[in-house]
Short mmCIF file of C-alpha atoms in Angstrom, two decimals:
data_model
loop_
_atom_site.label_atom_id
_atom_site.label_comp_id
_atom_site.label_asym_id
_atom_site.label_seq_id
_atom_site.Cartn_x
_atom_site.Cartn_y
_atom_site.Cartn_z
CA UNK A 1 -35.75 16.37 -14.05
CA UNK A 2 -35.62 13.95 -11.05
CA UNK A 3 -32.72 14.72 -8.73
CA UNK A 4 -30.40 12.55 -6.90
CA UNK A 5 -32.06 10.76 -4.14
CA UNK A 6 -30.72 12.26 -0.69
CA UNK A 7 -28.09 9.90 0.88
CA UNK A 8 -27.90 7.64 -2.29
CA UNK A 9 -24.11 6.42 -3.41
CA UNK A 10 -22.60 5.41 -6.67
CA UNK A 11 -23.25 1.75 -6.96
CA UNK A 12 -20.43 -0.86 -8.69
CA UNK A 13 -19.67 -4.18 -9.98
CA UNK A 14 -17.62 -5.11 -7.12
CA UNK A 15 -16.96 -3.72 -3.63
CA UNK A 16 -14.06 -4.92 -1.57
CA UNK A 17 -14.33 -4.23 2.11
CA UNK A 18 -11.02 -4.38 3.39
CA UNK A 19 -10.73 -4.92 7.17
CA UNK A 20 -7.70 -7.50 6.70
CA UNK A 21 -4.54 -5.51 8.77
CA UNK A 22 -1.42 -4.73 6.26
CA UNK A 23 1.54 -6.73 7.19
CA UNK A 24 -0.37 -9.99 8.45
CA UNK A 25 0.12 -11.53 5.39
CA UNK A 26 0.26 -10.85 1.37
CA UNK A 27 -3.44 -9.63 1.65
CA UNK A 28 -2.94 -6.41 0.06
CA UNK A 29 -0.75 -7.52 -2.50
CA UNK A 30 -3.66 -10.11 -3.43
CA UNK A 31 -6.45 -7.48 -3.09
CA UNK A 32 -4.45 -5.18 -5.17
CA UNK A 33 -3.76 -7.83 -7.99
CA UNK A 34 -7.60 -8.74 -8.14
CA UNK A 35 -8.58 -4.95 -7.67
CA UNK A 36 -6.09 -4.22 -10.63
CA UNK A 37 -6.85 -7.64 -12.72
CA UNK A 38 -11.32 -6.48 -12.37
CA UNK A 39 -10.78 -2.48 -13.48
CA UNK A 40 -9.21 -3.92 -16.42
CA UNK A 41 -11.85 -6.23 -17.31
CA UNK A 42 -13.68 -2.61 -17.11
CA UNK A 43 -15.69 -3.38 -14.07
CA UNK A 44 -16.51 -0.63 -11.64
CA UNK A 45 -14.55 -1.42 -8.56
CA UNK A 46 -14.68 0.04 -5.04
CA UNK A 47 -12.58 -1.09 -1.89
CA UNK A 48 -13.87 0.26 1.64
CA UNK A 49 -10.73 0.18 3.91
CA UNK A 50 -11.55 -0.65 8.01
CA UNK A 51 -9.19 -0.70 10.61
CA UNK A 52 -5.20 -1.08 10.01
CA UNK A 53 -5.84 -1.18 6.36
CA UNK A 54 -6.78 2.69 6.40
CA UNK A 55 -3.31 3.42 6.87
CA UNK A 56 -2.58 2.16 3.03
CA UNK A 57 -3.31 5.65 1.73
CA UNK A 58 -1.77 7.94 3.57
CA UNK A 59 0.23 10.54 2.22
CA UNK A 60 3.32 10.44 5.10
CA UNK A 61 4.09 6.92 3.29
CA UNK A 62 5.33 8.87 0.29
CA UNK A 63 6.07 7.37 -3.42
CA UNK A 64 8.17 4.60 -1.86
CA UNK A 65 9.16 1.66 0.69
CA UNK A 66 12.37 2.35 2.82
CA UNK A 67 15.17 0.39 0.36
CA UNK A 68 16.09 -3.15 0.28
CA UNK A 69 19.11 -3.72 2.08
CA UNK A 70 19.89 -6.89 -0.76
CA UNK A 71 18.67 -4.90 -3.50
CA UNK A 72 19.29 -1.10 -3.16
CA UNK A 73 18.48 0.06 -6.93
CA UNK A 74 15.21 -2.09 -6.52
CA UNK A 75 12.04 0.58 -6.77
CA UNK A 76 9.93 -0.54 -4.29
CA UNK A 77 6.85 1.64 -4.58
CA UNK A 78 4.36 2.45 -1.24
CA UNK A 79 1.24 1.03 -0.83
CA UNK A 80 0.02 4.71 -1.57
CA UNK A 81 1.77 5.32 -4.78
CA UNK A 82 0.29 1.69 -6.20
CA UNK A 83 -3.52 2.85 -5.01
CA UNK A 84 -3.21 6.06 -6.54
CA UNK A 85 -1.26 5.07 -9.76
CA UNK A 86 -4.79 2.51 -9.72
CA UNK A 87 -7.04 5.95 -8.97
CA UNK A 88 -5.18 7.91 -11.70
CA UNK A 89 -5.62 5.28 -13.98
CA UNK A 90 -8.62 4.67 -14.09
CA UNK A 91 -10.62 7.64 -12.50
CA UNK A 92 -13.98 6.84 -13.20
CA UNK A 93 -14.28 3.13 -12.75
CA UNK A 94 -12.44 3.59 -9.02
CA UNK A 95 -13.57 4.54 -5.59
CA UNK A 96 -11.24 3.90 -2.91
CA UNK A 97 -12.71 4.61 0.82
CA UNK A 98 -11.94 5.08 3.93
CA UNK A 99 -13.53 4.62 7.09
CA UNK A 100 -13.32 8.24 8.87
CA UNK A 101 -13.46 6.52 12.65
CA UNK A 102 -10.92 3.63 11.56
CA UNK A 103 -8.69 6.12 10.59
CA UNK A 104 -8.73 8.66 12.81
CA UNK A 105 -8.62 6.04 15.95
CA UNK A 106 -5.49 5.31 13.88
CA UNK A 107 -4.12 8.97 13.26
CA UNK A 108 -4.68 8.37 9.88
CA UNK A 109 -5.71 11.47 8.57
CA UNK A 110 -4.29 12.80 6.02
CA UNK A 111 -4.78 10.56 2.32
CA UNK A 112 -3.22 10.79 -0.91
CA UNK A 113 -5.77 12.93 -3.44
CA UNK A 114 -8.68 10.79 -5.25
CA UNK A 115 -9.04 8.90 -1.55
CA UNK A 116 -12.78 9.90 0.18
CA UNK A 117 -13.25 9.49 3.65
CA UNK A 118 -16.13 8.25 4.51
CA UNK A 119 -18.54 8.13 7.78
CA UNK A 120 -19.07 4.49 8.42
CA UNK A 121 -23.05 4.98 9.01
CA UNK A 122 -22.77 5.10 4.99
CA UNK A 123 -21.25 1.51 4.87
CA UNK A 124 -24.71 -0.56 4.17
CA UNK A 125 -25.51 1.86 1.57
CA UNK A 126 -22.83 0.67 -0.62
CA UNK A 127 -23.09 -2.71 0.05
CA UNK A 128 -26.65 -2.68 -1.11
CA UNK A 129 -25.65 -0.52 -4.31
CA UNK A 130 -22.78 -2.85 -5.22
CA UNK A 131 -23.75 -6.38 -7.37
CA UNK A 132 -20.74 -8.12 -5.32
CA UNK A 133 -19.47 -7.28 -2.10
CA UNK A 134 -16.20 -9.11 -0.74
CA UNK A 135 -15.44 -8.82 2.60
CA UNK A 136 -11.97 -9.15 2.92
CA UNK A 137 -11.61 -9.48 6.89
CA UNK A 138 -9.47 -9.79 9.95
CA UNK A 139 -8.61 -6.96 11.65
CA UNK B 1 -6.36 -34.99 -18.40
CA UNK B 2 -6.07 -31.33 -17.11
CA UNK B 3 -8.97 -29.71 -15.61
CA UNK B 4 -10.63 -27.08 -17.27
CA UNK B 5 -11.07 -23.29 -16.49
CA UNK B 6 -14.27 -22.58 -14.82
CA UNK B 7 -16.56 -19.46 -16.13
CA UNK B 8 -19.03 -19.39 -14.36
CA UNK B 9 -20.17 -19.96 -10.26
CA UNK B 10 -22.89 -19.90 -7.92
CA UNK B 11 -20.37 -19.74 -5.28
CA UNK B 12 -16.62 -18.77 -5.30
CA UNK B 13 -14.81 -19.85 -1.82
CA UNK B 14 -10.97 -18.15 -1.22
CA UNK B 15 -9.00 -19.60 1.21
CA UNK B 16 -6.03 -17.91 2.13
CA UNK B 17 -4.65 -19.72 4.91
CA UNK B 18 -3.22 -23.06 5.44
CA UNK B 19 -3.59 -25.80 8.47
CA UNK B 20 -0.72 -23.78 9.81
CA UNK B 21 -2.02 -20.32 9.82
CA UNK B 22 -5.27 -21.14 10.72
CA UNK B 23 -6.99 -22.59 7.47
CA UNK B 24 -7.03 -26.22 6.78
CA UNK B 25 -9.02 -27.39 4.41
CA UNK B 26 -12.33 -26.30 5.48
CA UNK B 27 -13.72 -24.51 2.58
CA UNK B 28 -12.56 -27.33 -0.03
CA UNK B 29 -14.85 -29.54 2.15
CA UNK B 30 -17.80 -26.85 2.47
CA UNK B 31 -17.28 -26.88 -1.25
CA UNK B 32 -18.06 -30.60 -2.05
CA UNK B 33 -21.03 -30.42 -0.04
CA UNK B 34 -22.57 -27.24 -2.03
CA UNK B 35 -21.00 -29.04 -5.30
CA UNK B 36 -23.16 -32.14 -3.75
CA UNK B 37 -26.07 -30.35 -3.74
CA UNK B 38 -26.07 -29.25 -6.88
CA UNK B 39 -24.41 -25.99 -6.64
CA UNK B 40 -22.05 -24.68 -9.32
CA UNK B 41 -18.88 -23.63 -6.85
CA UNK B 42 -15.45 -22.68 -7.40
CA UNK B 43 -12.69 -22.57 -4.87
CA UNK B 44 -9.55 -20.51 -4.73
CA UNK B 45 -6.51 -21.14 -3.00
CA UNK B 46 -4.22 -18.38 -2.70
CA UNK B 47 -1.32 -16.78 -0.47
CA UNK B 48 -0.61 -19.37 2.18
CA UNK B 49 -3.55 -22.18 0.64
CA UNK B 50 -1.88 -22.52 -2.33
CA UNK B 51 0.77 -24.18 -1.25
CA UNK B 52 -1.04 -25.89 1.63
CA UNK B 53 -2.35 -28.97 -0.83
CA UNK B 54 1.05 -30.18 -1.86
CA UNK B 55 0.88 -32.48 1.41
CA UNK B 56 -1.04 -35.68 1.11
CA UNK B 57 -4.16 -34.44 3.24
CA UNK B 58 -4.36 -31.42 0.94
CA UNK B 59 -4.37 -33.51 -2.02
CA UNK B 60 -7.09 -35.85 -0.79
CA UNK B 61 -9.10 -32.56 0.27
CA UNK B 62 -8.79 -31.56 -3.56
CA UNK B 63 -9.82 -34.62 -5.11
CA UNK B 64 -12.66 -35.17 -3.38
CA UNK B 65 -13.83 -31.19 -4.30
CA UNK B 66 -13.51 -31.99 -7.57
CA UNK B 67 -14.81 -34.91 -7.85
CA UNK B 68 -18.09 -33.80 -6.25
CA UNK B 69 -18.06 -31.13 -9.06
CA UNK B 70 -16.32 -28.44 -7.67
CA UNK B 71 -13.70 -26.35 -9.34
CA UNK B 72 -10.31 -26.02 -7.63
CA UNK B 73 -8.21 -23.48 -9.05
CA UNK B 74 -4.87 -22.55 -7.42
CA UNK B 75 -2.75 -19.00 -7.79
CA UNK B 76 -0.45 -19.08 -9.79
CA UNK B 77 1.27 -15.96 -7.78
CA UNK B 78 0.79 -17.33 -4.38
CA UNK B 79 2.95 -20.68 -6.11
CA UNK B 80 5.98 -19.12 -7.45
CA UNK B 81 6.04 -16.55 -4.25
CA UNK B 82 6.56 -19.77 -2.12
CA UNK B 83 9.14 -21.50 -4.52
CA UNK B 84 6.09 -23.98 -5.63
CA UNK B 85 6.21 -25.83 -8.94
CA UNK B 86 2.98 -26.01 -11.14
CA UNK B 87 3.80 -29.87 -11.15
CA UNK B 88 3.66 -30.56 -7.44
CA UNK B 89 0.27 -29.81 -7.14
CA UNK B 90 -2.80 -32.80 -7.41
CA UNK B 91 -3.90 -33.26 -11.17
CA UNK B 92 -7.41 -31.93 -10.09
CA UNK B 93 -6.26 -28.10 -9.37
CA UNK B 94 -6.04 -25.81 -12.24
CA UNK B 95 -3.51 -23.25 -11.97
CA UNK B 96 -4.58 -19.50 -12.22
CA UNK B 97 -4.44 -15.76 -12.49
CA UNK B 98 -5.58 -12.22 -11.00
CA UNK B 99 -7.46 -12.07 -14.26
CA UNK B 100 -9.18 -15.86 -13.95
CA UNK B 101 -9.76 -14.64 -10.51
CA UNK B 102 -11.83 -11.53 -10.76
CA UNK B 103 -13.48 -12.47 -13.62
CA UNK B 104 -15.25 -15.30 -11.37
CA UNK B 105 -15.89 -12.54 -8.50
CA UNK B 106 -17.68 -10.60 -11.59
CA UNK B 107 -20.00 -13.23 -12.40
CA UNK B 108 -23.66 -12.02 -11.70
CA UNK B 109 -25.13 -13.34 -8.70
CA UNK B 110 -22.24 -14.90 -7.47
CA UNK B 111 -21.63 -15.55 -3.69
CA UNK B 112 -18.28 -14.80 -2.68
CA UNK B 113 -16.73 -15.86 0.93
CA UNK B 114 -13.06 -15.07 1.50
CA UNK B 115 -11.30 -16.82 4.54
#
């Protein structure tokens, strides 16, 4: 039986390369919505996270936001919990990576289980195994 | 007459931003021309874009999109996030969803450029 090529990745549907930094603007709530709105049209999805937006998944950031001073009851969950309530949902249509030097530049080590750190020389090989690649930018 | 829901796309052009945050109406031009050509295109206006075609240049910028051919669809999100009524926007834009959304980034083939 042929094996697995060395250095080949899972391909997808869609790749998302997220580069955009988090509190810019409501690009993460919009990436997250179409991320969301794609695994449940069944698609397989993956989202490469560059720069600032590796700090999404770390596990420091906890289940939830620091409370709303207008709204204290309000749950307001962390960008982690929502990515891995997305990861824990659906487990084998989504890939959610990081980019090892992005993150570490960052001190972003440490991610919530079901996130991979990746090396970024591994980049191009996803693109080229995904039908759709977004790039998502502005870091 | 409403516009109807585009399915399918050649290209599919997001623009985030509008002529204050660095956008403008760029992409809703780049998207006549490939509509022109004979292109099957889509754009989508979200977060800050959405609301940026309320104005009269926006409007103008939509109209002639669409009627080159090109879909304009406008999130519905991004709208109620910025206190934006469904009615305020040009009769040309179709408002939609996450779902409407990623089911055009799904297409096969398509060509996706987010600004």
């Amino acid at each position: 039986m042929a094996g697995r090529a060395p250095g080949a990745v899972d391909g997808c549907d869609l790749l998302i390369t997220l580069t955009a930094p988090p509190y810019d603007s409501d690009v993460v709530t919009s990436v997250l919505r179409l991320v969301d709105a794609a695994l449940r049209r069944g698609a397989k999805v993956q989202v490469w996270a560059c720069g600032y937006a590796t700090s999404l998944t770390q596990r420091t950031l906890g289940d939830s936001k620091p409370p709303d001073l207008r709204d204290l009851r309000a749950p307001h969950p962390s960008t982690a919990a929502v990515i891995g309530g997305l990861l824990a949902a659906h487990p084998s249509t989504l890939t959610w990576h990081v980019c090892r030097f992005c993150a570490e530049d960052r001190g972003a080590a440490d991610h919530i289980d079901g996130v991979a750190t990746r090396s970024f020389s591994r980049y191009a090989r996803y693109v080229g195994a995904s039908a759709t690649t977004v790039y998502v930018g502005g870091a | 007459m409403a516009a109807r829901p585009v399915t399918t796309v050649d290209h599919l052009l997001v623009e985030t931003k509008d002529s204050v945050t660095g956008g403008g109406h760029s992409l809703l031009r780049d998207a006549r021309v490939l509509a022109e050509g004979g292109h099957r295109v889509a754009v989508v206006l979200m977060q800050d874009a959405a609301a940026g075609v309320i104005g009269r240049d926006g409007a103008r910028a939509v109209r002639e999109a669409a009627s080159a051919g090109a879909a304009v669809l406008v999130d519905g999100f991004s709208l109620r996030q910025r206190a934006v009524r469904d009615g305020d926007l040009p009769e040309e834009a179709v408002v939609a969803d996450a779902d409407d959304i990623a089911a055009l980034m799904l297409v096969p083939g398509v060509k996706v450029v987010w600004r």
